[in-house]
Short mmCIF file of C-alpha atoms (C1' of nucleotides) in Angstrom, two decimals:
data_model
loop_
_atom_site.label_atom_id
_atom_site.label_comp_id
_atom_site.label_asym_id
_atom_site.label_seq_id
_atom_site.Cartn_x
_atom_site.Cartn_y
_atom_site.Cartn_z
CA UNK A 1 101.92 62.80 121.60
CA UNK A 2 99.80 61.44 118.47
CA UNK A 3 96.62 62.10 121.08
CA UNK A 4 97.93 65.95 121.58
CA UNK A 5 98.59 66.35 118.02
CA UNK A 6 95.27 65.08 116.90
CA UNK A 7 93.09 67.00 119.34
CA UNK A 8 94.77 70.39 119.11
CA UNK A 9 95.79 70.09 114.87
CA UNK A 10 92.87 71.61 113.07
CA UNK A 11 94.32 69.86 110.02
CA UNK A 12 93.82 66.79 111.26
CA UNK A 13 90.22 67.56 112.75
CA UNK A 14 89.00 68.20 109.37
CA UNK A 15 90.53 65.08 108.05
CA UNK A 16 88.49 63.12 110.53
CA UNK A 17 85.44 65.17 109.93
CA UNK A 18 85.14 64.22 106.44
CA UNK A 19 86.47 60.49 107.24
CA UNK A 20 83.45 60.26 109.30
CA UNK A 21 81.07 61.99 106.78
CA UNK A 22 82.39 59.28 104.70
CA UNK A 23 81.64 56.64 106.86
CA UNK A 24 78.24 57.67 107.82
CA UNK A 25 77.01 58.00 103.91
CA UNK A 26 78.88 54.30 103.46
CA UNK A 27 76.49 53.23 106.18
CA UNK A 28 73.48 54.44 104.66
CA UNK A 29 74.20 53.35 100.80
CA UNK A 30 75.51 50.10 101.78
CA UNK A 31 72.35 48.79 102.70
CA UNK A 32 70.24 50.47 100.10
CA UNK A 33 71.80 49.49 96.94
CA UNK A 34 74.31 47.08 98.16
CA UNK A 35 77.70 45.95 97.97
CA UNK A 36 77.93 45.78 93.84
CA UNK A 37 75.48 48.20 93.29
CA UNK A 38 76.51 50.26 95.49
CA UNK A 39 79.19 53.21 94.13
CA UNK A 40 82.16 55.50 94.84
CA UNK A 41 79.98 58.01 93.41
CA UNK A 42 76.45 57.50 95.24
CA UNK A 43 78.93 57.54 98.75
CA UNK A 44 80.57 60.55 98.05
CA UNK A 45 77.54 62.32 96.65
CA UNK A 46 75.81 61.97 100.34
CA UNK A 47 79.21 62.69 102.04
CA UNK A 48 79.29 65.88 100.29
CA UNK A 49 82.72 65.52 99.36
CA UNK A 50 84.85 65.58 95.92
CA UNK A 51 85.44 61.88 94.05
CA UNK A 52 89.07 61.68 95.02
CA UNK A 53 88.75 61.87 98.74
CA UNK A 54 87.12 58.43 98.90
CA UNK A 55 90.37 57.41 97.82
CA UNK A 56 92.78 59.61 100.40
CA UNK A 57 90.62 57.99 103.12
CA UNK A 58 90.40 54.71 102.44
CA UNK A 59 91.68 52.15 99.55
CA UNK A 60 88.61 51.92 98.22
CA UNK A 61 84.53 50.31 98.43
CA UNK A 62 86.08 47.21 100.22
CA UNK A 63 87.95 49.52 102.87
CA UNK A 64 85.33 51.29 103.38
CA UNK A 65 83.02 48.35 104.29
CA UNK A 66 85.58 46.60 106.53
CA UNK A 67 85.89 49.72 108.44
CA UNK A 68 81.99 49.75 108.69
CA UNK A 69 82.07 45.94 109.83
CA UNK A 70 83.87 46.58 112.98
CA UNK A 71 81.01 47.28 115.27
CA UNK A 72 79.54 44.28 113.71
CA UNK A 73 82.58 42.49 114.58
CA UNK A 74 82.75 43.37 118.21
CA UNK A 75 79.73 42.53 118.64
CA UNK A 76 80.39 38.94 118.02
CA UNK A 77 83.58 38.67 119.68
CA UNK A 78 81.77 39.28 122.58
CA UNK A 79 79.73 36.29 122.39
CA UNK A 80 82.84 34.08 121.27
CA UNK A 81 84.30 35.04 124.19
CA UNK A 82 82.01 34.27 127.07
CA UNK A 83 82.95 32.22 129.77
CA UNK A 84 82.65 28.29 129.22
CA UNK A 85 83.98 26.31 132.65
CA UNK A 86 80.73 24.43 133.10
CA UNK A 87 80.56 21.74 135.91
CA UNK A 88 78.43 19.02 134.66
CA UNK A 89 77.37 18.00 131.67
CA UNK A 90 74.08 19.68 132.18
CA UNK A 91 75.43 23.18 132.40
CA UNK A 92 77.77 22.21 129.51
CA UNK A 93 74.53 22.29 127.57
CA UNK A 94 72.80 24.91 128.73
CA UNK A 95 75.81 27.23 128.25
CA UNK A 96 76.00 25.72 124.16
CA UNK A 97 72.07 26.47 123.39
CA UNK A 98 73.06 29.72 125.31
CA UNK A 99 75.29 30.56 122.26
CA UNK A 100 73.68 29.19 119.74
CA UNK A 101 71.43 31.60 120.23
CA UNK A 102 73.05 34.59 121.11
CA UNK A 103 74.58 33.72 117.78
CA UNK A 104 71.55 33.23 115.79
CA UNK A 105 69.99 36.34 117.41
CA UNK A 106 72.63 38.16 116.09
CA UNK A 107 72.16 37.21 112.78
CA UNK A 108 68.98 38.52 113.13
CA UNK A 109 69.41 41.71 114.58
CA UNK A 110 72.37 42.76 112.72
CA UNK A 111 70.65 41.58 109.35
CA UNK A 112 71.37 44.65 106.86
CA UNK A 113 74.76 44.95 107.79
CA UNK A 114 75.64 41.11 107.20
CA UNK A 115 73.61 41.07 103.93
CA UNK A 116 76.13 43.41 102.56
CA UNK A 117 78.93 41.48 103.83
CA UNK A 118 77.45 38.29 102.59
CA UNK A 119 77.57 40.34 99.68
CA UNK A 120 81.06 41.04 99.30
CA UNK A 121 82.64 38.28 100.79
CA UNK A 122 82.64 36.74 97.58
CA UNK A 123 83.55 40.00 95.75
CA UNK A 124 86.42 41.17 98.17
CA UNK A 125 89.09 39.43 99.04
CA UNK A 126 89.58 41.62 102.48
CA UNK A 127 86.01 41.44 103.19
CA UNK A 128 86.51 37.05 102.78
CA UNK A 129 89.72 38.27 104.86
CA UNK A 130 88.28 39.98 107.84
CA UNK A 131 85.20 37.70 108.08
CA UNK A 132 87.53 34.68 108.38
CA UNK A 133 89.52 36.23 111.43
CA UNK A 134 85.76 36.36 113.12
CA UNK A 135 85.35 32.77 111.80
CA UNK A 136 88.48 31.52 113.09
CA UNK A 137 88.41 33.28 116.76
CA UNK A 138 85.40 31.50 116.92
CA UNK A 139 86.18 28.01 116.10
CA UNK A 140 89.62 28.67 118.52
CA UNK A 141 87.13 29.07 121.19
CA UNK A 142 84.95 26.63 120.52
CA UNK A 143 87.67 23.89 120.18
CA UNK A 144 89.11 25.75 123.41
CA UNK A 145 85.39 24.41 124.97
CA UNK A 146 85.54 21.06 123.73
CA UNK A 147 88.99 20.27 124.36
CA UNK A 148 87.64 21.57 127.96
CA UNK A 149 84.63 19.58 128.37
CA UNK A 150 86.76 16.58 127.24
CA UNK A 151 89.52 16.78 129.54
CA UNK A 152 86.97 17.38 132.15
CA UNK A 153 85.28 13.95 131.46
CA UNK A 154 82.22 15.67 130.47
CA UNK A 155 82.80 14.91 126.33
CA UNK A 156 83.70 11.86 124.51
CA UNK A 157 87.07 11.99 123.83
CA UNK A 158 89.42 10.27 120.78
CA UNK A 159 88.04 13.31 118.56
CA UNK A 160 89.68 16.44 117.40
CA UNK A 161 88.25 19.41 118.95
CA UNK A 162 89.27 21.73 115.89
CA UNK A 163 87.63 19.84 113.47
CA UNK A 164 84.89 19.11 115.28
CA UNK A 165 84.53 23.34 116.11
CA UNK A 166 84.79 23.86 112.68
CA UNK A 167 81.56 21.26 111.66
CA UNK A 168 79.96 23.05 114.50
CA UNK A 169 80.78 26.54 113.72
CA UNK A 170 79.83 25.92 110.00
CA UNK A 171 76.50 25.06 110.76
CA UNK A 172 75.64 27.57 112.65
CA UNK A 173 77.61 30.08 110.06
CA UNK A 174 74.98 28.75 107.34
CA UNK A 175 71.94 29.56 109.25
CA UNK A 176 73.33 32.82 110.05
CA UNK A 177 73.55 33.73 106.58
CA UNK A 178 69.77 32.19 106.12
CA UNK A 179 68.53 34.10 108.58
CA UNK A 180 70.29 37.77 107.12
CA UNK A 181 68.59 36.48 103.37
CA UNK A 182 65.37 36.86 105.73
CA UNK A 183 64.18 33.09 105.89
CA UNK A 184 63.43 30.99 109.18
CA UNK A 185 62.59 34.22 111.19
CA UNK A 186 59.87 32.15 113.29
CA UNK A 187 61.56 29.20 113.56
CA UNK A 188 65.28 30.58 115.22
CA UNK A 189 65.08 29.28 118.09
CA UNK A 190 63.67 25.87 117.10
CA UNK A 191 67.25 26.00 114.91
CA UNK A 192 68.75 26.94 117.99
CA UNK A 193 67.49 23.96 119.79
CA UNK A 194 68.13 21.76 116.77
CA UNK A 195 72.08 22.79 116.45
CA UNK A 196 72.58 22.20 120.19
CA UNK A 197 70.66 19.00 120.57
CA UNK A 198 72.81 17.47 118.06
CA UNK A 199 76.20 19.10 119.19
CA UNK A 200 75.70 17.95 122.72
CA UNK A 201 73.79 14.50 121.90
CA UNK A 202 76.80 13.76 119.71
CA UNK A 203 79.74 14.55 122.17
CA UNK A 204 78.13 13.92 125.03
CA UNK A 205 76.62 10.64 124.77
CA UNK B 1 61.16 18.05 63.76
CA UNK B 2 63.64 20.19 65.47
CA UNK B 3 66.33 17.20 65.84
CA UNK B 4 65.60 16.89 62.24
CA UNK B 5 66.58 20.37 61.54
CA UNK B 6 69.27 20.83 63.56
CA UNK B 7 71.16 18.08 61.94
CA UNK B 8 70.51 19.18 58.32
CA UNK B 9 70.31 22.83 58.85
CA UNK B 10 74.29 24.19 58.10
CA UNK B 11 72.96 27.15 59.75
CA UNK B 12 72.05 26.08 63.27
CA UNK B 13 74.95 23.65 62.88
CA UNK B 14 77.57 26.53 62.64
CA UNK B 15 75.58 28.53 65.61
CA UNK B 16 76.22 25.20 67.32
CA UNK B 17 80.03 25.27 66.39
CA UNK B 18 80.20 28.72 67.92
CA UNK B 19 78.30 27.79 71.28
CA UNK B 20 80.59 25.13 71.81
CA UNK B 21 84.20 27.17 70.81
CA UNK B 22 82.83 29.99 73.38
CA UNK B 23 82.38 27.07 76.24
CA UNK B 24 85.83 25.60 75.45
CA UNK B 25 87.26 28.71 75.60
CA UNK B 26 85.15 29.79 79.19
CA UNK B 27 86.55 26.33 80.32
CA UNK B 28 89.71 27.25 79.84
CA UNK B 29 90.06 31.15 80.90
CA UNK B 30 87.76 30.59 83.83
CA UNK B 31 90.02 28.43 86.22
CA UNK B 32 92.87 30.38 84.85
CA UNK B 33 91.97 34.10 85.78
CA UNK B 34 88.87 33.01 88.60
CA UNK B 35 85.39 34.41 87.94
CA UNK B 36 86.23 38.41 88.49
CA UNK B 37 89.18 38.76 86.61
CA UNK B 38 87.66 36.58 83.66
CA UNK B 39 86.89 38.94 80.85
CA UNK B 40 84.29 38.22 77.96
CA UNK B 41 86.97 39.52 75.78
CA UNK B 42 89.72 36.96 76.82
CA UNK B 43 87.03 34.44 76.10
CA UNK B 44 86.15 35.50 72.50
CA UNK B 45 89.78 35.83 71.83
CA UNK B 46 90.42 32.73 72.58
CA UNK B 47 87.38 31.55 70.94
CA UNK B 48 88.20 33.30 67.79
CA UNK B 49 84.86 34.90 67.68
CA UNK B 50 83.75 37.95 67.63
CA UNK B 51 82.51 40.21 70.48
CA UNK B 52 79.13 40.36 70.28
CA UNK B 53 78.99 36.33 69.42
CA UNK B 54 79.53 36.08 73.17
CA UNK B 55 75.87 37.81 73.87
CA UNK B 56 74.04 36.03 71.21
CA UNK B 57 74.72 32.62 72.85
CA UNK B 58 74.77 33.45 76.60
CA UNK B 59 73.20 36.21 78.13
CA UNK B 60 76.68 36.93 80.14
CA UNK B 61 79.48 36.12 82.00
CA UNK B 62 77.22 34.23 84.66
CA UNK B 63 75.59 32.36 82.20
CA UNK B 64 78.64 30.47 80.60
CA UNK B 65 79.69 29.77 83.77
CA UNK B 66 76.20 28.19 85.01
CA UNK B 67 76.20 25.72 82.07
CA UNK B 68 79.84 24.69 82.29
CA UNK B 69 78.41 24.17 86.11
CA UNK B 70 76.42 21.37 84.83
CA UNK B 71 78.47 18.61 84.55
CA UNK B 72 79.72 19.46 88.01
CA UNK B 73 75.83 19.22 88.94
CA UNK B 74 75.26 15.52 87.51
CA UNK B 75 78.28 14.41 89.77
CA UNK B 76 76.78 15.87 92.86
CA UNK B 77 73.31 15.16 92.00
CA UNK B 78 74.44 11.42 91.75
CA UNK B 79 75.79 11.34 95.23
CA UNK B 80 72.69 13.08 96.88
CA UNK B 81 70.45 10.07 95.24
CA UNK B 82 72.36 7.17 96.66
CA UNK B 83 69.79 4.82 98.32
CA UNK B 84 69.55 4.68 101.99
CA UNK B 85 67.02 1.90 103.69
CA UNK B 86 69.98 0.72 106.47
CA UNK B 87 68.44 -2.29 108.33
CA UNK B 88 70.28 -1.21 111.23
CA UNK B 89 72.09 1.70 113.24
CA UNK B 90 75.48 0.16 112.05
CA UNK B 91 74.45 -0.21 108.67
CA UNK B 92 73.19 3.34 108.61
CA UNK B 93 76.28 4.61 110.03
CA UNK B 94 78.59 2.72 107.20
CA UNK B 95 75.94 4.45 104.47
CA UNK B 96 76.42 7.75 106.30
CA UNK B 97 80.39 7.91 106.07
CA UNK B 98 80.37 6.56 102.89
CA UNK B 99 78.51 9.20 101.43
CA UNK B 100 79.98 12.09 103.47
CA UNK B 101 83.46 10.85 101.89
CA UNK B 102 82.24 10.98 98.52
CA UNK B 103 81.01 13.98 98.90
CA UNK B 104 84.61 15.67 100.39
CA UNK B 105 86.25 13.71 97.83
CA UNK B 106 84.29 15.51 95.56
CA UNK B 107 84.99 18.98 96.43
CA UNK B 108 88.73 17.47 95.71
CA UNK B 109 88.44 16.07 92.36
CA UNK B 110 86.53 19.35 91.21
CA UNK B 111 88.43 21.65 92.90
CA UNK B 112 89.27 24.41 90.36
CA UNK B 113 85.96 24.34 89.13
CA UNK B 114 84.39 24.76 92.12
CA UNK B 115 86.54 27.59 93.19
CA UNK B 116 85.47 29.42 90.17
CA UNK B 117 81.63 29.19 90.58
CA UNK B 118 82.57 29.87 94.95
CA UNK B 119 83.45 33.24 93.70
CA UNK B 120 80.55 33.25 91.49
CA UNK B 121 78.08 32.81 93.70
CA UNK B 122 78.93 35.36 95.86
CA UNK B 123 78.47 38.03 92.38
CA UNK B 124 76.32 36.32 90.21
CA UNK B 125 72.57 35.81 91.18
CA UNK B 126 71.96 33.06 88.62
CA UNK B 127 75.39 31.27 90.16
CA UNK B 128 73.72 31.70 93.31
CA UNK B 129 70.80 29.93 92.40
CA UNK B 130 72.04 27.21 90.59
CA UNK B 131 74.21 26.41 94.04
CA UNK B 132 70.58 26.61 96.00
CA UNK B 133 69.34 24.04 94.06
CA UNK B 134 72.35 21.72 94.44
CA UNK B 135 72.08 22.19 98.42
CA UNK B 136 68.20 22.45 98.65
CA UNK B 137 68.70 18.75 97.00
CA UNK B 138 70.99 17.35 99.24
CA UNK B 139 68.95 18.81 102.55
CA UNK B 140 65.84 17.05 100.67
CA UNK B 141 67.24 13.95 100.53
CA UNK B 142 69.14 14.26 103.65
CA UNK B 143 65.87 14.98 105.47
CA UNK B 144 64.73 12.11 103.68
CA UNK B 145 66.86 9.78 105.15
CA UNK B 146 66.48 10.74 108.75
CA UNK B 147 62.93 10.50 108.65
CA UNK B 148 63.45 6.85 107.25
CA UNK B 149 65.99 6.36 110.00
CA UNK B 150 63.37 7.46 112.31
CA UNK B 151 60.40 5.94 111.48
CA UNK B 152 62.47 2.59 111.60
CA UNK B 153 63.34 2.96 115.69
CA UNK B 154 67.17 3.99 114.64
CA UNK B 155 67.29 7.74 115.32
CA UNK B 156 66.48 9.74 117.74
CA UNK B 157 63.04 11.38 117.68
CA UNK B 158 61.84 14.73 118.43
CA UNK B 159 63.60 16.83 116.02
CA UNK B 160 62.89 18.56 112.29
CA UNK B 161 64.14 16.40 110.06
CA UNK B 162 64.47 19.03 107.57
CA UNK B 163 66.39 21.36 110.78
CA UNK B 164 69.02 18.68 111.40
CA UNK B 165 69.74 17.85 107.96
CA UNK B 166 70.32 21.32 106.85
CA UNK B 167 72.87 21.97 109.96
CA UNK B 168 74.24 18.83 108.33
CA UNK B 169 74.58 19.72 104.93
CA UNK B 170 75.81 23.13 106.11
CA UNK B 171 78.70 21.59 107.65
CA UNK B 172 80.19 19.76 104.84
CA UNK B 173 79.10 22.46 102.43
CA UNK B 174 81.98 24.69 104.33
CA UNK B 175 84.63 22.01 104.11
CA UNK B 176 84.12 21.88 101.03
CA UNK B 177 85.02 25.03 100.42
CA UNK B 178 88.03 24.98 102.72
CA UNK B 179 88.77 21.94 100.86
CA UNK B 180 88.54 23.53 97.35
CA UNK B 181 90.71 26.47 98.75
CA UNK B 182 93.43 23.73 99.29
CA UNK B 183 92.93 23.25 102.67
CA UNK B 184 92.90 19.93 104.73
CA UNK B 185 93.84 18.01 102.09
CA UNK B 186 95.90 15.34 103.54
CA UNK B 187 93.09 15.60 106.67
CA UNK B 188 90.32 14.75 104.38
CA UNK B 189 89.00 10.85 105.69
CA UNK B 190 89.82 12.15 109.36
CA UNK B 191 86.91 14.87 108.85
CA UNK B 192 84.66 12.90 107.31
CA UNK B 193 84.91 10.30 110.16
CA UNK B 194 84.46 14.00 112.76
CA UNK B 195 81.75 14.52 110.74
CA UNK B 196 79.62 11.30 110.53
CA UNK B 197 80.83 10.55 114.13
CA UNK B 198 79.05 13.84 115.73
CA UNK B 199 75.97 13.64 113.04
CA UNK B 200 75.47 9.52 114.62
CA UNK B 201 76.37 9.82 117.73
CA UNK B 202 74.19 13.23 118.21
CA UNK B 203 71.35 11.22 116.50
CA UNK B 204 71.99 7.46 117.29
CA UNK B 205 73.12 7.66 120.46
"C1'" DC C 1 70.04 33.27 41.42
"C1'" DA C 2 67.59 36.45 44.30
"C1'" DA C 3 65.28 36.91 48.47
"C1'" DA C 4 64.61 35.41 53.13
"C1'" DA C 5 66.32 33.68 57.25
"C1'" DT C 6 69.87 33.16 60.36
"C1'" DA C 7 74.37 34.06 62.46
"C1'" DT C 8 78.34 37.00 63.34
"C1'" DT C 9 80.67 41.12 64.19
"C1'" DG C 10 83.02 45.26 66.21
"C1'" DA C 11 82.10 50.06 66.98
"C1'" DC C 12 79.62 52.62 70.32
"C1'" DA C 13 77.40 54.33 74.43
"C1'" DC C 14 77.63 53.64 79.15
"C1'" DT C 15 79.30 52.91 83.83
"C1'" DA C 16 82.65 52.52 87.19
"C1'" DT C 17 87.31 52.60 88.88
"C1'" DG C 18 91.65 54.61 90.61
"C1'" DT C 19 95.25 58.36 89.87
"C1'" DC C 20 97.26 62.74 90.02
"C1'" DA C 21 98.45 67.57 89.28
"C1'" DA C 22 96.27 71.64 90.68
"C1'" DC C 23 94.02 73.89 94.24
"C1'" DT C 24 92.45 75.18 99.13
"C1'" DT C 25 93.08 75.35 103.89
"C1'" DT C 26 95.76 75.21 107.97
"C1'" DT C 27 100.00 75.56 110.49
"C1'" DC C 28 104.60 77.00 111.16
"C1'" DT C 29 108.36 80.30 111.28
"C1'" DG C 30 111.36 84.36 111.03
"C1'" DC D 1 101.65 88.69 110.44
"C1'" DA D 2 103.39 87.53 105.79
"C1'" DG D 3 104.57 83.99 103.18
"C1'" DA D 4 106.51 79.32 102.96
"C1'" DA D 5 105.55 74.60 104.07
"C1'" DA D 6 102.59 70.98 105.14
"C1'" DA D 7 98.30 68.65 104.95
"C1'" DG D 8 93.99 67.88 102.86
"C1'" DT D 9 90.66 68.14 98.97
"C1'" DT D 10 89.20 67.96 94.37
"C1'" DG D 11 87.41 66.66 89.65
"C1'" DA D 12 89.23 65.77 85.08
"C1'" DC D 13 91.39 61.99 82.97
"C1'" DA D 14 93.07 57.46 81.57
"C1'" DT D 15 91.68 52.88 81.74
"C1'" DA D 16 88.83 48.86 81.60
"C1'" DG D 17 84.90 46.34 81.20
"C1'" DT D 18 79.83 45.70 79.92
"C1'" DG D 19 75.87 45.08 76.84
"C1'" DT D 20 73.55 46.70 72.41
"C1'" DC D 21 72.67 47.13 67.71
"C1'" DA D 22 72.98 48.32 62.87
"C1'" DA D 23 75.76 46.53 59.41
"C1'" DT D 24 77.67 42.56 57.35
"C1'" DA D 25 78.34 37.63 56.15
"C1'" DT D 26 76.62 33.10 55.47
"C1'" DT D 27 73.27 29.65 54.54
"C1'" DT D 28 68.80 28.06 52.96
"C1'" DT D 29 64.75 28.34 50.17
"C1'" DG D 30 61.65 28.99 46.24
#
DNA sequence: CAAAATATTGACACTATGTCAACTTTTCTG
DNA sequence: CAGAAAAGTTGACATAGTGTCAATATTTTG
């Protein structure tokens, strides 16, 4: 019904035509000026659209990012969701450094993006909103992993998986934002190796 | 000379007078409105000063908050310098917990400061950098320590120092933050044992 | 005491935000 | 298909905060 209305209302096509032109000039002036710097103005200057309609379309420069961090955030669900039923301790291991640095790569790839999120994490309160949900699905499936590996005799047990996905997960959340400010390019996956050695030497000793 | 003058001189004394209403008054209007919402003007009213006074003393908002960040510094600082030449793998482990504690216990006691200069560091560049050098002290002296550790046949070998010390740091950094956000508060001793138990086991083990 | 040095002040120029009444465009209806 | 209704767009405006600076006040000096 909505689907119908949306493809055949010419009312609404526009409406998503100039959401999009929105959304495209967010993209670009994001990572040019960013998040502070960045203005209302300078977006809807490039959209080629009139002050007020940033505001019809979205609440305002926070909305507009979180909108634009979505493909950034699939991205990583995608990696906190792969498959973790290893066998042995040995594949337990491999699967973690496996991770790690999908993780790191990401951080690494997706670099301009984050940097602006970095950014307004501390400015926006949705932006520190939406990057805790990706925060917490991660540590869920992490301590989803541990509690795994312990009940499968592979990890030392008498420890709480959340908290110890959360020490884990912080780490690795810290060199992520290292990497986006552009240091330890060379070294990633020496950090990779680092984080996992740890991880694994500590739980599965 | 100048200690000279700045006692005698009526002048300098008054400027002094000022300095010190204006940080009262930061102290106070900070942790009650966070760093954003904080106005110069709410600080100069309560100050009883004028305006401009605010600009002649600090070059902004960021700066009154960096030195009022000071004190908070000399606390930390005096944690991260805590000897560490454990005779023995137990020892070291004792020495390890004990200063992981005091540094969560930390991120307690200074909570509502801390939450104001978390939210500046994310907008201010000079609140930022005054947070770098508090961490890039910590990972020093962290690295520090496991290079003593392994040079004396108690840790592991084979890994950066300076790597495993900043996953380390990074760790705790986080719950502190969590913990300044009012989080985990009654769960505070149980993560710091999750914490050193994963860092010794992963390196001790 | 007058001049010099220093400190304080608030008005001003500037920048950005978010709102809203007027306007334009599209769809619906008799 | 005319004109009413609905949906979308717009920029002027009110508001709020920043940082600067010429004027003013206070203190020291000769």
């Amino acid at each position: 019904m909505e689907e119908t209305k949306s493809v055949t209302d010419g009312r609404h096509l526009r409406s998503l035509h100039t959401r999009h032109k929105l959304l495209e000039a967010a993209k670009e002036v994001f990572p040019e000026e960013g998040f502070h710097k960045a203005t209302i103005s300078q977006i809807i200057k490039r959209a080629k659209t009139g002050y007020g309609t940033a505001y019809v379309h979205f609440t305002g420069k926070d909305d507009l990012l979180i909108v634009l961090m979505e493909d950034v955030m699939t991205a990583f669900y995608s990696i906190a969701e792969l498959p973790f039923t290893p066998a042995s301790r040995a594949e337990a291991e491999e699967l973690i450094l496996y991770q790690t640095t999908a993780f790191l790569r990401m951080a690494e790839s997706e670099r301009k993006m984050l940097q602006v999120f970095g950014e307004a994490i501390g400015v926006s309160a949705s932006a520190s909103q939406k990057w805790a949900e990706i925060r917490e699905r991660f540590i869920n499936r992490i301590a989803q992993d541990i509690a795994y590996s312990q009940q499968n005799g592979l990890a030392r047990t008498g420890l709480d998986p959340e908290l110890v996905a959360r020490g884990w997960f912080y780490s690795h959340e810290m060199y992520l934002w290292e990497i986006v400010r552009g240091e330890h390019q060379a070294q990633l996956d020496e950090i990779a190796k680092t984080l996992a050695a740890i991880y694994t030497g500590g739980l599965y000793s």
